[in-house]
Amino acid sequence: MTYEDLLFDLAQQRPELVVMTAENRAAIRGLPARLPDRFVDVGICEQTMVGMAAGLALRGRQPICHALATFLTLRAFEFIRDDVGIPHLPVVLVGGVPGFLSDANGPTHQAIEDIALMRGIPGMQVVCPTDRWELLEAIPQILDSRAPTYVRYFAGEPAALCEICRSEPPPTRWPS
């Protein structure tokens, strides 16, 4: 199952679910056609998306918002803190291409502060799935929690895992 398929299935079960994006459709490319009445693309307007999500949440909807992690957490930080975090609204924020994954675009696209910023918001859950499988398992639980949540989206395989790492515990780095 893909992340897009999971969101579609969850939307069928949860009429309050609204999928939003700030022109970041890579993982949810097919959803506009599958969820035409519950898919909103605001364009490159992360602050607008977060403000809209807060308004939708106040009206009983449960938005799940997608944007590049660096722009979602930095550009829209005040909106996330004031409109979602402080009132403890059930908005899920999904930051894609986290860390140094966007190396070709340079430092403006590298989300290295996202976790620190989101952890500083009282009541904000921060979820960093290791791989696609953890992401797929986490999303229904996150929605059930009804808490504001930041998800660091990564659908690939963990780069640090190798056959040796899977079969043996990592070596200790602490002095004995």
PDB file of N, CA and C in Angstrom, residues 91-151:
ATOM      1  N   VAL A  91      -4.889  19.127  13.578  1.00  0.00           N
ATOM      2  CA  VAL A  91      -4.316  19.334  12.251  1.00  0.00           C
ATOM      3  C   VAL A  91      -3.035  18.515  12.165  1.00  0.00           C
ATOM      4  N   VAL A  92      -2.903  17.762  11.082  1.00  0.00           N
ATOM      5  CA  VAL A  92      -1.687  16.983  10.847  1.00  0.00           C
ATOM      6  C   VAL A  92      -0.879  17.703   9.777  1.00  0.00           C
ATOM      7  N   LEU A  93       0.367  17.975  10.087  1.00  0.00           N
ATOM      8  CA  LEU A  93       1.276  18.661   9.178  1.00  0.00           C
ATOM      9  C   LEU A  93       2.318  17.656   8.716  1.00  0.00           C
ATOM     10  N   VAL A  94       2.420  17.462   7.416  1.00  0.00           N
ATOM     11  CA  VAL A  94       3.349  16.484   6.866  1.00  0.00           C
ATOM     12  C   VAL A  94       4.429  17.221   6.092  1.00  0.00           C
ATOM     13  N   GLY A  95       5.647  17.181   6.632  1.00  0.00           N
ATOM     14  CA  GLY A  95       6.782  17.842   6.001  1.00  0.00           C
ATOM     15  C   GLY A  95       7.574  16.863   5.153  1.00  0.00           C
ATOM     16  N   GLY A  96       7.551  17.074   3.853  1.00  0.00           N
ATOM     17  CA  GLY A  96       8.258  16.174   2.950  1.00  0.00           C
ATOM     18  C   GLY A  96       9.673  16.626   2.664  1.00  0.00           C
ATOM     19  N   VAL A  97      10.476  15.738   2.180  1.00  0.00           N
ATOM     20  CA  VAL A  97      11.878  15.954   1.816  1.00  0.00           C
ATOM     21  C   VAL A  97      12.638  16.555   3.007  1.00  0.00           C
ATOM     22  N   PRO A  98      12.674  15.834   4.128  1.00  0.00           N
ATOM     23  CA  PRO A  98      13.305  16.382   5.331  1.00  0.00           C
ATOM     24  C   PRO A  98      14.829  16.275   5.309  1.00  0.00           C
ATOM     25  N   GLY A  99      15.450  16.970   6.238  1.00  0.00           N
ATOM     26  CA  GLY A  99      16.903  16.889   6.401  1.00  0.00           C
ATOM     27  C   GLY A  99      17.649  17.366   5.177  1.00  0.00           C
ATOM     28  N   PHE A 100      18.677  16.617   4.810  1.00  0.00           N
ATOM     29  CA  PHE A 100      19.519  16.973   3.669  1.00  0.00           C
ATOM     30  C   PHE A 100      19.078  16.290   2.377  1.00  0.00           C
ATOM     31  N   LEU A 101      17.869  15.711   2.351  1.00  0.00           N
ATOM     32  CA  LEU A 101      17.424  14.975   1.172  1.00  0.00           C
ATOM     33  C   LEU A 101      17.316  15.842  -0.070  1.00  0.00           C
ATOM     34  N   SER A 102      17.144  17.132   0.104  1.00  0.00           N
ATOM     35  CA  SER A 102      17.020  18.039  -1.035  1.00  0.00           C
ATOM     36  C   SER A 102      18.351  18.724  -1.312  1.00  0.00           C
ATOM     37  N   ASP A 103      19.425  17.966  -1.312  1.00  0.00           N
ATOM     38  CA  ASP A 103      20.753  18.556  -1.442  1.00  0.00           C
ATOM     39  C   ASP A 103      20.961  19.286  -2.766  1.00  0.00           C
ATOM     40  N   ALA A 104      20.322  18.850  -3.818  1.00  0.00           N
ATOM     41  CA  ALA A 104      20.507  19.499  -5.119  1.00  0.00           C
ATOM     42  C   ALA A 104      19.939  20.913  -5.144  1.00  0.00           C
ATOM     43  N   ASN A 105      19.007  21.222  -4.272  1.00  0.00           N
ATOM     44  CA  ASN A 105      18.396  22.552  -4.234  1.00  0.00           C
ATOM     45  C   ASN A 105      19.104  23.513  -3.293  1.00  0.00           C
ATOM     46  N   GLY A 106      20.095  23.047  -2.591  1.00  0.00           N
ATOM     47  CA  GLY A 106      20.862  23.917  -1.718  1.00  0.00           C
ATOM     48  C   GLY A 106      20.266  24.070  -0.327  1.00  0.00           C
ATOM     49  N   PRO A 107      20.890  24.904   0.488  1.00  0.00           N
ATOM     50  CA  PRO A 107      20.520  24.997   1.906  1.00  0.00           C
ATOM     51  C   PRO A 107      19.130  25.555   2.170  1.00  0.00           C
ATOM     52  N   THR A 108      18.558  26.301   1.255  1.00  0.00           N
ATOM     53  CA  THR A 108      17.212  26.842   1.495  1.00  0.00           C
ATOM     54  C   THR A 108      16.150  25.757   1.508  1.00  0.00           C
ATOM     55  N   HIS A 109      16.446  24.610   0.928  1.00  0.00           N
ATOM     56  CA  HIS A 109      15.485  23.510   0.861  1.00  0.00           C
ATOM     57  C   HIS A 109      15.808  22.386   1.833  1.00  0.00           C
ATOM     58  N   GLN A 110      16.774  22.568   2.692  1.00  0.00           N
ATOM     59  CA  GLN A 110      17.178  21.521   3.624  1.00  0.00           C
ATOM     60  C   GLN A 110      16.550  21.777   4.993  1.00  0.00           C
ATOM     61  N   ALA A 111      15.708  20.860   5.410  1.00  0.00           N
ATOM     62  CA  ALA A 111      14.980  21.005   6.674  1.00  0.00           C
ATOM     63  C   ALA A 111      15.784  20.357   7.792  1.00  0.00           C
ATOM     64  N   ILE A 112      16.629  21.146   8.421  1.00  0.00           N
ATOM     65  CA  ILE A 112      17.412  20.604   9.534  1.00  0.00           C
ATOM     66  C   ILE A 112      16.937  21.147  10.887  1.00  0.00           C
ATOM     67  N   GLU A 113      16.067  22.149  10.861  1.00  0.00           N
ATOM     68  CA  GLU A 113      15.545  22.724  12.106  1.00  0.00           C
ATOM     69  C   GLU A 113      14.116  22.307  12.399  1.00  0.00           C
ATOM     70  N   ASP A 114      13.500  21.550  11.496  1.00  0.00           N
ATOM     71  CA  ASP A 114      12.067  21.283  11.587  1.00  0.00           C
ATOM     72  C   ASP A 114      11.662  20.592  12.887  1.00  0.00           C
ATOM     73  N   ILE A 115      12.402  19.594  13.302  1.00  0.00           N
ATOM     74  CA  ILE A 115      12.039  18.865  14.533  1.00  0.00           C
ATOM     75  C   ILE A 115      12.158  19.784  15.746  1.00  0.00           C
ATOM     76  N   ALA A 116      13.234  20.539  15.809  1.00  0.00           N
ATOM     77  CA  ALA A 116      13.427  21.451  16.943  1.00  0.00           C
ATOM     78  C   ALA A 116      12.302  22.476  17.028  1.00  0.00           C
ATOM     79  N   LEU A 117      11.922  23.049  15.902  1.00  0.00           N
ATOM     80  CA  LEU A 117      10.845  24.039  15.896  1.00  0.00           C
ATOM     81  C   LEU A 117       9.519  23.435  16.346  1.00  0.00           C
ATOM     82  N   MET A 118       9.173  22.288  15.803  1.00  0.00           N
ATOM     83  CA  MET A 118       7.892  21.684  16.140  1.00  0.00           C
ATOM     84  C   MET A 118       7.858  21.189  17.580  1.00  0.00           C
ATOM     85  N   ARG A 119       8.992  20.713  18.103  1.00  0.00           N
ATOM     86  CA  ARG A 119       9.033  20.265  19.500  1.00  0.00           C
ATOM     87  C   ARG A 119       8.864  21.431  20.474  1.00  0.00           C
ATOM     88  N   GLY A 120       9.129  22.626  20.020  1.00  0.00           N
ATOM     89  CA  GLY A 120       8.981  23.799  20.871  1.00  0.00           C
ATOM     90  C   GLY A 120       7.544  24.285  21.020  1.00  0.00           C
ATOM     91  N   ILE A 121       6.614  23.693  20.303  1.00  0.00           N
ATOM     92  CA  ILE A 121       5.208  24.096  20.372  1.00  0.00           C
ATOM     93  C   ILE A 121       4.508  23.202  21.393  1.00  0.00           C
ATOM     94  N   PRO A 122       3.965  23.788  22.463  1.00  0.00           N
ATOM     95  CA  PRO A 122       3.304  22.967  23.489  1.00  0.00           C
ATOM     96  C   PRO A 122       2.187  22.101  22.898  1.00  0.00           C
ATOM     97  N   GLY A 123       2.210  20.817  23.227  1.00  0.00           N
ATOM     98  CA  GLY A 123       1.175  19.897  22.792  1.00  0.00           C
ATOM     99  C   GLY A 123       1.345  19.334  21.395  1.00  0.00           C
ATOM    100  N   MET A 124       2.351  19.791  20.660  1.00  0.00           N
ATOM    101  CA  MET A 124       2.567  19.303  19.293  1.00  0.00           C
ATOM    102  C   MET A 124       3.250  17.944  19.346  1.00  0.00           C
ATOM    103  N   GLN A 125       2.607  16.945  18.738  1.00  0.00           N
ATOM    104  CA  GLN A 125       3.257  15.640  18.594  1.00  0.00           C
ATOM    105  C   GLN A 125       4.209  15.725  17.408  1.00  0.00           C
ATOM    106  N   VAL A 126       5.359  15.098  17.532  1.00  0.00           N
ATOM    107  CA  VAL A 126       6.315  15.049  16.435  1.00  0.00           C
ATOM    108  C   VAL A 126       6.598  13.579  16.149  1.00  0.00           C
ATOM    109  N   VAL A 127       6.355  13.188  14.909  1.00  0.00           N
ATOM    110  CA  VAL A 127       6.514  11.787  14.517  1.00  0.00           C
ATOM    111  C   VAL A 127       7.512  11.724  13.364  1.00  0.00           C
ATOM    112  N   CYS A 128       8.520  10.888  13.527  1.00  0.00           N
ATOM    113  CA  CYS A 128       9.559  10.727  12.507  1.00  0.00           C
ATOM    114  C   CYS A 128       9.655   9.257  12.115  1.00  0.00           C
ATOM    115  N   PRO A 129       8.776   8.792  11.252  1.00  0.00           N
ATOM    116  CA  PRO A 129       8.825   7.383  10.858  1.00  0.00           C
ATOM    117  C   PRO A 129      10.147   7.038  10.170  1.00  0.00           C
ATOM    118  N   THR A 130      10.627   5.854  10.440  1.00  0.00           N
ATOM    119  CA  THR A 130      11.882   5.396   9.857  1.00  0.00           C
ATOM    120  C   THR A 130      11.743   5.088   8.381  1.00  0.00           C
ATOM    121  N   ASP A 131      10.597   4.562   7.995  1.00  0.00           N
ATOM    122  CA  ASP A 131      10.402   4.133   6.612  1.00  0.00           C
ATOM    123  C   ASP A 131       8.918   4.205   6.273  1.00  0.00           C
ATOM    124  N   ARG A 132       8.607   3.775   5.058  1.00  0.00           N
ATOM    125  CA  ARG A 132       7.219   3.827   4.580  1.00  0.00           C
ATOM    126  C   ARG A 132       6.290   3.021   5.466  1.00  0.00           C
ATOM    127  N   TRP A 133       6.739   1.888   5.939  1.00  0.00           N
ATOM    128  CA  TRP A 133       5.880   1.013   6.746  1.00  0.00           C
ATOM    129  C   TRP A 133       5.507   1.663   8.068  1.00  0.00           C
ATOM    130  N   GLU A 134       6.460   2.305   8.719  1.00  0.00           N
ATOM    131  CA  GLU A 134       6.137   3.023   9.965  1.00  0.00           C
ATOM    132  C   GLU A 134       5.205   4.197   9.683  1.00  0.00           C
ATOM    133  N   LEU A 135       5.417   4.864   8.569  1.00  0.00           N
ATOM    134  CA  LEU A 135       4.543   5.977   8.201  1.00  0.00           C
ATOM    135  C   LEU A 135       3.105   5.495   8.032  1.00  0.00           C
ATOM    136  N   LEU A 136       2.927   4.403   7.289  1.00  0.00           N
ATOM    137  CA  LEU A 136       1.587   3.879   7.048  1.00  0.00           C
ATOM    138  C   LEU A 136       0.921   3.415   8.337  1.00  0.00           C
ATOM    139  N   GLU A 137       1.701   2.874   9.241  1.00  0.00           N
ATOM    140  CA  GLU A 137       1.157   2.429  10.524  1.00  0.00           C
ATOM    141  C   GLU A 137       0.826   3.610  11.434  1.00  0.00           C
ATOM    142  N   ALA A 138       1.601   4.667  11.342  1.00  0.00           N
ATOM    143  CA  ALA A 138       1.435   5.805  12.250  1.00  0.00           C
ATOM    144  C   ALA A 138       0.241   6.695  11.904  1.00  0.00           C
ATOM    145  N   ILE A 139      -0.043   6.891  10.631  1.00  0.00           N
ATOM    146  CA  ILE A 139      -1.055   7.875  10.231  1.00  0.00           C
ATOM    147  C   ILE A 139      -2.427   7.628  10.869  1.00  0.00           C
ATOM    148  N   PRO A 140      -2.984   6.414  10.858  1.00  0.00           N
ATOM    149  CA  PRO A 140      -4.288   6.238  11.522  1.00  0.00           C
ATOM    150  C   PRO A 140      -4.235   6.551  13.019  1.00  0.00           C
ATOM    151  N   GLN A 141      -3.140   6.203  13.665  1.00  0.00           N
ATOM    152  CA  GLN A 141      -3.006   6.492  15.101  1.00  0.00           C
ATOM    153  C   GLN A 141      -2.899   7.996  15.352  1.00  0.00           C
ATOM    154  N   ILE A 142      -2.198   8.680  14.475  1.00  0.00           N
ATOM    155  CA  ILE A 142      -2.087  10.135  14.591  1.00  0.00           C
ATOM    156  C   ILE A 142      -3.467  10.775  14.445  1.00  0.00           C
ATOM    157  N   LEU A 143      -4.222  10.351  13.454  1.00  0.00           N
ATOM    158  CA  LEU A 143      -5.568  10.899  13.258  1.00  0.00           C
ATOM    159  C   LEU A 143      -6.458  10.594  14.456  1.00  0.00           C
ATOM    160  N   ASP A 144      -6.343   9.397  15.005  1.00  0.00           N
ATOM    161  CA  ASP A 144      -7.141   9.030  16.183  1.00  0.00           C
ATOM    162  C   ASP A 144      -6.801   9.876  17.401  1.00  0.00           C
ATOM    163  N   SER A 145      -5.568  10.337  17.498  1.00  0.00           N
ATOM    164  CA  SER A 145      -5.141  11.115  18.672  1.00  0.00           C
ATOM    165  C   SER A 145      -5.818  12.483  18.729  1.00  0.00           C
ATOM    166  N   ARG A 146      -6.222  13.019  17.571  1.00  0.00           N
ATOM    167  CA  ARG A 146      -6.861  14.337  17.476  1.00  0.00           C
ATOM    168  C   ARG A 146      -5.991  15.446  18.062  1.00  0.00           C
ATOM    169  N   ALA A 147      -4.685  15.241  18.046  1.00  0.00           N
ATOM    170  CA  ALA A 147      -3.739  16.246  18.544  1.00  0.00           C
ATOM    171  C   ALA A 147      -3.007  16.874  17.365  1.00  0.00           C
ATOM    172  N   PRO A 148      -2.558  18.118  17.524  1.00  0.00           N
ATOM    173  CA  PRO A 148      -1.740  18.693  16.457  1.00  0.00           C
ATOM    174  C   PRO A 148      -0.466  17.861  16.317  1.00  0.00           C
ATOM    175  N   THR A 149      -0.109  17.539  15.084  1.00  0.00           N
ATOM    176  CA  THR A 149       1.012  16.622  14.859  1.00  0.00           C
ATOM    177  C   THR A 149       1.829  17.059  13.652  1.00  0.00           C
ATOM    178  N   TYR A 150       3.136  16.984  13.815  1.00  0.00           N
ATOM    179  CA  TYR A 150       4.059  17.180  12.694  1.00  0.00           C
ATOM    180  C   TYR A 150       4.654  15.825  12.351  1.00  0.00           C
ATOM    181  N   VAL A 151       4.558  15.451  11.091  1.00  0.00           N
ATOM    182  CA  VAL A 151       5.118  14.194  10.603  1.00  0.00           C
ATOM    183  C   VAL A 151       6.248  14.526   9.634  1.00  0.00           C
TER     184      VAL A 151
END
